[in-house]
């Protein structure tokens, strides 16, 4: 049984197989490019969120530091008062 040759000495089934393979490769490449673009967008969003949270954390730490300083000063004043009381009591 002789098969008919078409383009470049290949049969129709070989041409269809090669075309299917090429179309499959192109489809996979396009899908990968789309996924890479989505990942880049997610990465950009994460960077923006990180910058926002970094600024918020800095503000929180500054407020906590000032609260700790204020509280420490209050405690030291009370300790000093107790010390003076105990000295005067003797």
XYZ file of C-alpha atoms in Angstrom:
90
model
C 0.000 0.000 0.000
C 1.502 3.270 -1.092
C 0.750 6.428 0.819
C 0.425 9.656 -1.065
C 3.034 12.266 -0.377
C 2.088 15.879 0.067
C 4.401 18.658 1.085
C 8.114 17.912 1.552
C 7.567 14.214 1.032
C 5.395 13.713 4.112
C 2.003 12.093 4.286
C -1.101 13.898 5.460
C -1.029 12.147 8.855
C 2.578 13.194 9.410
C 1.740 16.792 8.500
C -1.221 16.761 10.892
C 0.939 15.283 13.654
C 3.608 17.938 13.209
C 0.983 20.705 13.019
C -0.682 19.390 16.186
C 2.658 19.289 17.970
C 3.501 22.849 16.928
C 0.036 24.102 17.900
C 0.387 22.323 21.266
C 3.774 23.948 21.889
C 2.407 27.386 20.976
C -0.603 26.861 23.234
C 1.610 25.862 26.149
C 3.900 28.845 25.525
C 0.937 31.255 25.496
C -0.448 29.722 28.692
C 2.948 30.079 30.393
C 3.252 33.715 29.301
C -0.195 34.447 30.749
C 0.707 32.762 34.048
C 4.004 34.682 34.228
C 2.123 37.951 33.692
C -0.338 37.017 36.473
C 2.542 36.199 38.809
C 4.190 39.535 38.015
C 0.959 41.364 38.851
C 0.633 39.421 42.127
C 4.246 40.204 42.964
C 3.718 43.922 42.331
C 0.615 43.859 44.554
C 2.520 42.060 47.308
C 5.302 44.642 47.143
C 2.783 47.457 47.501
C 1.094 45.724 50.446
C 4.465 45.137 52.085
C 5.340 48.826 51.760
C 1.974 49.801 53.251
C 2.317 47.379 56.153
C 5.893 48.470 56.736
C 4.756 52.063 57.180
C 1.896 50.973 59.453
C 4.265 48.842 61.543
C 6.662 51.754 61.878
C 3.849 53.941 63.209
C 2.731 51.191 65.597
C 6.263 50.724 66.908
C 6.684 54.458 67.429
C 3.426 54.646 69.386
C 4.407 51.583 71.448
C 7.819 53.082 72.153
C 6.289 56.357 73.320
C 3.779 54.462 75.490
C 6.595 52.426 77.047
C 8.628 55.580 77.698
C 5.639 57.320 79.271
C 4.802 54.296 81.411
C 8.418 53.883 82.468
C 8.571 57.516 83.516
C 5.380 57.106 85.558
C 6.786 54.019 87.253
C 10.058 55.803 88.029
C 8.162 58.748 89.527
C 6.167 56.391 91.755
C 9.321 54.525 92.798
C 10.942 57.858 93.633
C 7.898 58.838 95.698
C 8.061 55.540 97.561
C 11.762 55.990 98.143
C 11.240 59.490 99.528
C 8.422 58.221 101.739
C 10.580 55.407 103.071
C 13.506 57.768 103.735
C 11.289 60.238 105.592
C 9.700 57.482 107.610
C 12.974 56.513 109.273
